[in-house]
Amino acid sequence: MKIYLDNAATTPMDQEVIEAIIPIMENNFGNPSSVHSFGRSSRAIIEKARKKVAGFINASPGEIVFTGGGTEADNMVLRCAVQDTGVTHIITSATEHHAVIDTAETLTKSLNYLKLSLVKHDDKGYVDLDDLIRLLEKNKDRKTLVSLMHANNEIGNRLPLKKVSNLCKEYDAIFHSDTVQTMGHYTFDVKELGIDFITCSAHKFHGPKGVGFLYINENIQINPLITGGAQERNVRAGTENIMGIVGLTKAMEVAYRDLEEHQNHVQGLKTYMIAQLKEIIPRVRFNGDPKGDSLYTVLNVQFPNTDMDEMLLYNLDIEGIAVSGGSACSSGSNVGSHVLRNIGCDMTKPALRFSFSKYNTKEEIDYTLSIMKELFTVKV
Ligand code: PLP
């Protein structure tokens, strides 16, 4: 039995997405920038996709820029906000994805005038909004970019987007939210949110890898980060990834078509797993606040120490169960999760991230639980 419970790292592609991409691969090789009919037909496909994507989040098509995924989109926001909008102060948090926090740190190191502030977290791992207000107030003479993710990819804690957006307006700050883990899992209305930038990656909701988009509010003008041709209305050079863009658009369509049903199904798996783990493993704890305002696809579990601490992930892998020891992007490094460390988790205890998708079943969770029970009955 092979069980995939690492959907926050990436998801399998929907069959409908694969089927939408194949005819594009077969027929639409024209360069969208070419003026002849081959190019024009590719251009038409991309513009149709842009319109659809914009429609899903209540944006205008001109506010959507296709990118090579979430990391690129996040980099664009931070680097272009500093380069083109007069930002001299970034507020972010130590638990952001590396695409944001490392970029913010790199920029601050290389630009003397740029100040970086890290907002605190409360004891459940939520961003402390009082501390955010304090930072905005203290730096109100500076042009500030606030970059805070919608849901944390390791622990699942969510940010109240509308509240933070209102605060940013009050202080005339630009607001970016990395919505890579939540796009396709929740609905978005950028007009209602009044947000400046959001970022998306298709492979987190059953789309292809290496493609995403950046939403840029029409009131903000940025210059390209990647320079070259005039693609993407002069904001992102490079021949467009037409297959990826079509796949991304189909993945959004499929995700939003039956969203509520999938939300309920996945939330049910998570709730069930929390209850069962408490029963079978003494002293099990959960990182973050899984029963609070938490992304329903993610469950971060802290296990009691045993002599197999280092081997937990491998023992599950041997049984065919794929989970993550934190963020997949950190795998291979031995410093441990920067998220767990920065919200004050006990780093001496082993932690695993289980992340679910609509394709997981209760039978798979039961099997996983039975293996966990075996592992811990012997050891604890
Ligand atoms: N932001 C978050 C919150 C993520 O979870 C990830 C992927 O793990 C990224 C950004 C990077 O996205 P991509 O893999 O498309 O570069």
Coordinates of C-alpha atoms and ligand atoms in Angstrom, one line a residue:
M1 CA 0.0 0.0 0.0
K2 CA 1.3 3.4 -1.0
I3 CA -0.1 6.4 0.9
Y4 CA 0.7 10.0 0.1
L5 CA 0.2 12.4 3.0
D6 CA 2.6 15.1 1.9
N7 CA 0.2 17.3 -0.1
A8 CA 1.6 20.5 1.3
A9 CA 4.9 19.7 -0.4
T10 CA 3.1 19.0 -3.7
T11 CA 0.0 17.3 -5.0
P12 CA -0.6 14.7 -7.7
M13 CA -2.1 16.3 -10.9
D14 CA -5.8 15.9 -11.5
Q15 CA -6.6 13.7 -14.5
E16 CA -8.7 16.6 -16.0
V17 CA -5.6 18.8 -15.8
I18 CA -3.5 16.2 -17.6
E19 CA -6.2 15.9 -20.3
A20 CA -6.3 19.7 -20.7
I21 CA -2.5 19.9 -21.2
I22 CA -2.0 17.1 -23.7
P23 CA -3.8 18.8 -26.7
I24 CA -1.8 22.0 -26.0
M25 CA 1.4 20.0 -26.2
E26 CA 0.3 18.4 -29.4
N27 CA -1.1 21.4 -31.2
N28 CA -0.1 24.7 -29.7
F29 CA 3.6 25.1 -30.1
G30 CA 3.4 28.6 -31.6
N31 CA 5.3 31.3 -29.7
P32 CA 2.6 33.6 -28.2
S33 CA 4.7 36.6 -29.2
S34 CA 4.7 35.6 -32.9
V35 CA 2.3 37.6 -35.1
H36 CA 1.4 34.7 -37.4
S37 CA -1.5 32.4 -36.9
F38 CA 0.5 29.8 -34.9
G39 CA 1.5 32.5 -32.4
R40 CA -1.9 34.1 -32.4
S41 CA -3.6 30.9 -31.4
S42 CA -1.2 30.4 -28.5
R43 CA -1.7 34.0 -27.4
A44 CA -5.5 33.6 -27.5
I45 CA -5.2 30.5 -25.2
I46 CA -3.1 32.4 -22.7
E47 CA -5.4 35.4 -22.6
K48 CA -8.4 33.2 -22.2
A49 CA -6.6 31.5 -19.3
R50 CA -5.7 34.8 -17.7
K51 CA -9.3 36.0 -17.9
K52 CA -10.5 32.8 -16.2
V53 CA -7.9 32.9 -13.4
A54 CA -8.7 36.6 -12.8
G55 CA -12.4 35.6 -12.6
F56 CA -11.8 33.1 -9.9
I57 CA -10.3 35.7 -7.5
N58 CA -12.4 38.7 -8.7
A59 CA -9.4 40.4 -10.3
S60 CA -9.1 42.1 -13.7
P61 CA -7.1 40.1 -16.3
G62 CA -4.5 42.8 -16.4
E63 CA -3.8 42.2 -12.7
I64 CA -2.6 38.6 -13.3
V65 CA 1.0 37.9 -14.2
F66 CA 1.9 34.2 -14.8
T67 CA 5.2 33.1 -13.2
G68 CA 7.4 30.1 -12.9
G69 CA 5.7 29.2 -9.5
G70 CA 5.4 30.5 -6.0
T71 CA 9.0 31.2 -5.3
E72 CA 9.4 33.5 -8.3
A73 CA 6.1 35.3 -7.5
D74 CA 7.2 35.9 -3.9
N75 CA 10.6 37.2 -5.1
M76 CA 8.9 39.5 -7.5
V77 CA 6.8 41.1 -4.8
L78 CA 9.5 41.7 -2.4
R79 CA 12.2 42.8 -4.9
C80 CA 9.9 44.9 -7.0
A81 CA 8.2 46.6 -4.1
V82 CA 11.6 47.7 -2.9
Q83 CA 12.8 48.5 -6.4
D84 CA 9.8 50.3 -7.7
T85 CA 7.4 51.5 -5.0
G86 CA 9.6 53.4 -2.6
V87 CA 9.4 50.7 0.1
T88 CA 12.1 51.3 2.8
H89 CA 10.7 48.9 5.5
I90 CA 9.5 45.3 5.3
I91 CA 7.5 43.7 8.0
T92 CA 7.3 40.0 7.7
S93 CA 7.6 37.0 10.1
A94 CA 10.2 34.5 11.0
T95 CA 7.8 31.7 10.0
E96 CA 7.3 32.7 6.4
H97 CA 8.3 30.4 3.6
H98 CA 12.0 30.8 2.7
A99 CA 11.0 32.4 -0.6
V100 CA 9.8 35.4 1.5
I101 CA 12.0 35.4 4.6
D102 CA 15.3 34.7 2.8
T103 CA 14.5 37.3 0.1
A104 CA 13.7 39.9 2.7
E105 CA 16.9 39.2 4.6
T106 CA 19.0 39.2 1.4
L107 CA 17.5 42.6 0.4
T108 CA 18.0 44.1 3.8
K109 CA 21.7 43.0 3.9
S110 CA 22.4 44.5 0.5
L111 CA 20.5 47.8 0.9
N112 CA 21.5 50.1 3.7
Y113 CA 18.3 52.1 3.7
L114 CA 16.0 49.1 4.0
K115 CA 14.8 48.1 7.4
L116 CA 13.4 44.6 8.3
S117 CA 11.0 44.0 11.2
L118 CA 9.8 40.6 12.2
V119 CA 6.4 40.4 13.8
K120 CA 6.0 38.2 16.9
H121 CA 3.7 35.2 17.3
D122 CA 1.4 34.3 20.2
D123 CA 1.7 31.1 22.1
K124 CA -0.4 29.2 19.6
G125 CA 1.8 30.3 16.7
Y126 CA -0.5 33.0 15.2
V127 CA 0.9 36.3 14.1
D128 CA 0.5 38.7 16.9
L129 CA -1.6 41.5 15.5
D130 CA -0.9 43.9 18.4
D131 CA 2.7 43.5 17.6
L132 CA 2.0 44.2 13.9
I133 CA 0.2 47.4 14.9
R134 CA 3.1 48.4 17.1
L135 CA 5.6 47.9 14.3
L136 CA 3.4 49.8 11.8
E137 CA 3.0 52.7 14.3
K138 CA 6.7 52.8 15.2
N139 CA 7.7 53.0 11.5
K140 CA 4.9 55.2 10.2
D141 CA 7.4 57.6 8.6
R142 CA 8.6 54.8 6.3
K143 CA 6.9 53.3 3.3
T144 CA 6.2 49.7 4.5
L145 CA 5.6 46.4 2.8
V146 CA 3.8 43.9 5.0
S147 CA 4.4 40.3 3.7
L148 CA 2.5 37.7 5.8
M149 CA 1.4 34.3 4.5
H150 CA -2.3 33.4 4.5
A151 CA -1.6 29.9 6.0
N152 CA 1.6 28.5 7.3
N153 CA 2.8 25.6 5.2
E154 CA 4.2 23.7 8.2
I155 CA 1.6 24.2 11.0
G156 CA -1.4 25.5 9.1
N157 CA -2.2 28.6 11.2
R158 CA -4.1 31.1 9.2
L159 CA -3.9 34.9 9.1
P160 CA -7.1 37.0 9.1
L161 CA -6.4 38.6 5.7
K162 CA -9.2 41.2 5.8
K163 CA -8.1 42.5 9.3
V164 CA -4.5 42.8 8.2
S165 CA -5.4 44.4 5.0
N166 CA -7.4 47.0 6.9
L167 CA -4.5 47.7 9.2
C168 CA -2.2 48.1 6.2
K169 CA -4.6 50.6 4.7
E170 CA -4.7 52.6 8.0
Y171 CA -0.9 52.9 7.9
D172 CA -0.6 53.3 4.1
A173 CA 1.4 50.1 3.9
I174 CA 1.5 47.7 0.9
F175 CA 0.1 44.3 1.8
H176 CA 1.3 41.0 0.2
S177 CA 0.1 37.6 1.3
D178 CA 1.7 34.4 0.2
T179 CA -1.4 32.4 -0.6
V180 CA 0.5 29.4 -2.1
Q181 CA -0.9 27.0 0.4
T182 CA -4.5 28.3 0.3
M183 CA -5.2 29.1 -3.3
G184 CA -7.5 26.4 -4.7
H185 CA -8.4 25.5 -1.1
Y186 CA -10.4 28.7 -0.2
T187 CA -12.2 31.3 -2.2
F188 CA -10.6 34.7 -2.7
D189 CA -12.1 38.1 -3.6
V190 CA -9.2 40.5 -4.0
K191 CA -11.5 43.5 -4.4
E192 CA -13.2 42.7 -1.2
L193 CA -9.9 42.0 0.6
G194 CA -8.4 45.2 -0.7
I195 CA -5.0 43.4 -0.9
D196 CA -2.1 44.5 -3.1
F197 CA -0.3 41.3 -4.0
I198 CA -1.1 37.6 -3.6
T199 CA 1.0 34.7 -4.9
C200 CA 0.0 31.3 -6.2
S201 CA 1.6 28.0 -7.2
A202 CA -0.4 25.4 -9.3
H203 CA 1.3 22.3 -8.0
K204 CA -0.2 22.8 -4.5
F205 CA -3.7 22.2 -5.8
H206 CA -3.3 19.4 -8.4
G207 CA -1.9 21.5 -11.1
P208 CA 1.5 21.3 -12.8
K209 CA 4.8 22.3 -11.2
G210 CA 6.8 25.3 -12.3
V211 CA 3.9 27.6 -12.9
G212 CA 2.0 30.1 -10.8
F213 CA 0.8 33.6 -10.8
L214 CA 1.1 36.9 -9.1
Y215 CA -1.9 39.1 -8.6
I216 CA -0.8 42.8 -8.6
N217 CA -3.4 45.4 -7.7
E218 CA -4.0 47.7 -10.6
N219 CA -3.0 50.7 -8.5
I220 CA 0.6 49.4 -8.2
Q221 CA 3.1 49.7 -11.0
I222 CA 6.2 47.5 -11.0
N223 CA 9.0 46.9 -13.4
P224 CA 10.1 43.4 -14.4
L225 CA 12.4 41.4 -12.1
I226 CA 13.3 39.2 -15.0
T227 CA 14.2 41.4 -17.9
G228 CA 14.2 40.6 -21.6
G229 CA 11.1 40.5 -23.9
A230 CA 7.9 42.3 -23.4
Q231 CA 5.8 39.3 -22.3
E232 CA 3.3 39.6 -19.6
R233 CA 2.7 43.2 -20.3
N234 CA 6.3 44.0 -19.8
V235 CA 6.3 42.7 -16.2
R236 CA 7.8 39.3 -16.6
A237 CA 10.1 38.5 -19.6
G238 CA 10.4 35.1 -21.1
T239 CA 8.3 32.9 -23.5
E240 CA 5.2 31.9 -21.7
N241 CA 4.7 28.4 -20.3
I242 CA 1.5 27.8 -22.2
M243 CA 1.1 24.2 -21.1
G244 CA 1.6 25.2 -17.5
I245 CA -0.7 28.1 -17.7
V246 CA -3.5 25.9 -19.2
G247 CA -2.8 23.3 -16.5
L248 CA -3.0 25.9 -13.8
T249 CA -6.2 27.3 -15.1
K250 CA -7.8 23.8 -15.3
A251 CA -6.6 23.0 -11.8
M252 CA -8.3 26.2 -10.4
E253 CA -11.5 25.3 -12.3
V254 CA -11.6 21.8 -10.8
A255 CA -10.6 23.0 -7.4
Y256 CA -13.4 25.6 -7.2
R257 CA -16.0 23.4 -8.8
D258 CA -16.5 21.1 -5.8
L259 CA -14.7 23.1 -3.2
E260 CA -17.1 22.7 -0.3
E261 CA -17.3 18.9 -0.7
H262 CA -13.5 18.6 -0.7
Q263 CA -13.1 21.0 2.2
N264 CA -15.5 18.9 4.3
H265 CA -13.9 15.6 3.3
V266 CA -10.4 16.7 4.0
Q267 CA -11.3 18.5 7.3
G268 CA -13.1 15.3 8.3
L269 CA -9.8 13.3 7.8
K270 CA -7.8 15.8 9.8
T271 CA -10.3 15.9 12.7
Y272 CA -10.5 12.1 12.7
M273 CA -6.7 11.8 12.7
I274 CA -6.3 14.2 15.7
A275 CA -8.8 12.3 17.8
Q276 CA -7.3 8.9 16.9
L277 CA -3.7 9.9 17.5
K278 CA -4.7 11.2 21.0
E279 CA -6.1 7.7 21.7
I280 CA -3.3 5.6 20.4
I281 CA -0.2 7.6 21.4
P282 CA 0.2 8.8 25.0
R283 CA 1.6 12.4 25.3
V284 CA 1.0 13.2 21.7
R285 CA 0.8 17.0 21.0
F286 CA -0.1 19.2 18.0
N287 CA 2.0 22.1 16.8
G288 CA 0.1 25.2 15.9
D289 CA -3.6 25.3 16.6
P290 CA -5.2 22.5 14.5
K291 CA -8.6 23.0 16.0
G292 CA -8.5 26.8 15.6
D293 CA -8.2 28.9 12.5
S294 CA -6.1 26.3 10.7
L295 CA -5.6 25.2 7.1
Y296 CA -7.6 22.0 6.8
T297 CA -5.0 20.2 4.7
V298 CA -2.2 20.4 7.3
L299 CA -1.7 18.6 10.6
N300 CA 1.6 19.0 12.5
V301 CA 2.1 16.4 15.2
Q302 CA 4.6 16.4 18.0
F303 CA 5.5 12.9 19.2
P304 CA 6.9 11.8 22.6
N305 CA 10.6 10.9 22.6
T306 CA 11.5 7.3 21.9
D307 CA 14.7 5.6 20.6
M308 CA 13.4 5.9 17.1
D309 CA 13.1 9.7 17.0
E310 CA 15.3 10.1 14.0
M311 CA 13.8 7.1 12.3
L312 CA 10.1 8.0 12.5
L313 CA 9.8 9.4 9.0
Y314 CA 11.8 6.5 7.5
N315 CA 9.8 3.9 9.4
L316 CA 6.7 5.3 7.9
D317 CA 8.3 5.5 4.5
I318 CA 9.2 1.8 4.7
E319 CA 5.5 1.1 5.3
G320 CA 4.7 3.1 2.1
I321 CA 3.5 6.2 3.9
A322 CA 4.9 9.5 2.8
V323 CA 4.9 12.4 5.3
S324 CA 7.2 15.3 5.9
G325 CA 9.4 16.1 8.8
G326 CA 8.6 19.8 8.4
S327 CA 8.7 21.8 5.2
A328 CA 9.8 19.7 2.2
C329 CA 11.8 22.7 1.1
S330 CA 14.0 22.2 4.2
S331 CA 14.6 18.5 3.7
G332 CA 18.2 17.7 3.5
S333 CA 19.1 20.4 5.9
N334 CA 19.7 19.4 9.5
V335 CA 18.8 22.6 11.3
G336 CA 15.3 21.6 11.9
S337 CA 12.2 23.5 11.0
H338 CA 12.6 27.3 11.3
V339 CA 8.8 27.5 11.8
L340 CA 8.7 25.2 14.8
R341 CA 11.7 26.8 16.3
N342 CA 10.4 30.3 15.9
I343 CA 7.0 29.6 17.5
G344 CA 8.7 28.1 20.5
C345 CA 8.0 24.4 20.0
D346 CA 10.0 21.8 21.9
M347 CA 12.7 21.0 19.3
T348 CA 13.9 17.9 21.2
K349 CA 10.6 16.2 20.3
P350 CA 10.1 14.6 16.9
A351 CA 7.5 16.3 14.7
L352 CA 5.8 15.2 11.5
R353 CA 3.6 17.1 9.1
F354 CA 0.7 15.1 7.7
S355 CA -0.9 16.9 4.8
F356 CA -4.0 15.7 3.1
S357 CA -5.8 16.1 -0.2
K358 CA -9.2 15.3 -1.6
Y359 CA -7.7 12.0 -2.9
N360 CA -6.9 10.7 0.6
T361 CA -9.4 8.2 2.1
K362 CA -10.4 7.3 5.6
E363 CA -9.0 3.8 4.9
E364 CA -5.6 5.4 4.2
I365 CA -5.8 7.3 7.5
D366 CA -6.8 4.1 9.3
Y367 CA -3.9 2.2 7.8
T368 CA -1.5 5.0 8.8
L369 CA -2.9 5.0 12.3
S370 CA -2.4 1.3 12.6
I371 CA 1.2 1.6 11.7
M372 CA 1.7 4.5 14.1
K373 CA 0.1 2.4 16.8
E374 CA 2.5 -0.5 16.1
L375 CA 5.5 1.8 16.2
F376 CA 4.5 3.5 19.4
T377 CA 3.1 0.5 21.3
V378 CA 6.5 -1.1 21.2
K379 CA 8.4 2.0 22.0
V380 CA 6.5 4.2 24.5
Ligands
PLP1 N1 5.2 29.7 -0.4 C1 4.7 28.7 0.3 C2 3.9 29.0 1.5 C3 5.0 27.3 0.0 O1 4.5 26.3 0.7 C4 5.8 27.1 -1.2 C5 6.1 25.7 -1.5 O2 6.5 24.9 -0.7 C6 6.3 28.2 -1.9 C7 6.0 29.5 -1.5 C8 7.1 28.0 -3.1 O3 6.3 27.6 -4.2 P1 7.0 26.9 -5.5 O4 7.3 25.5 -5.1 O5 6.0 27.0 -6.6 O6 8.2 27.7 -5.8

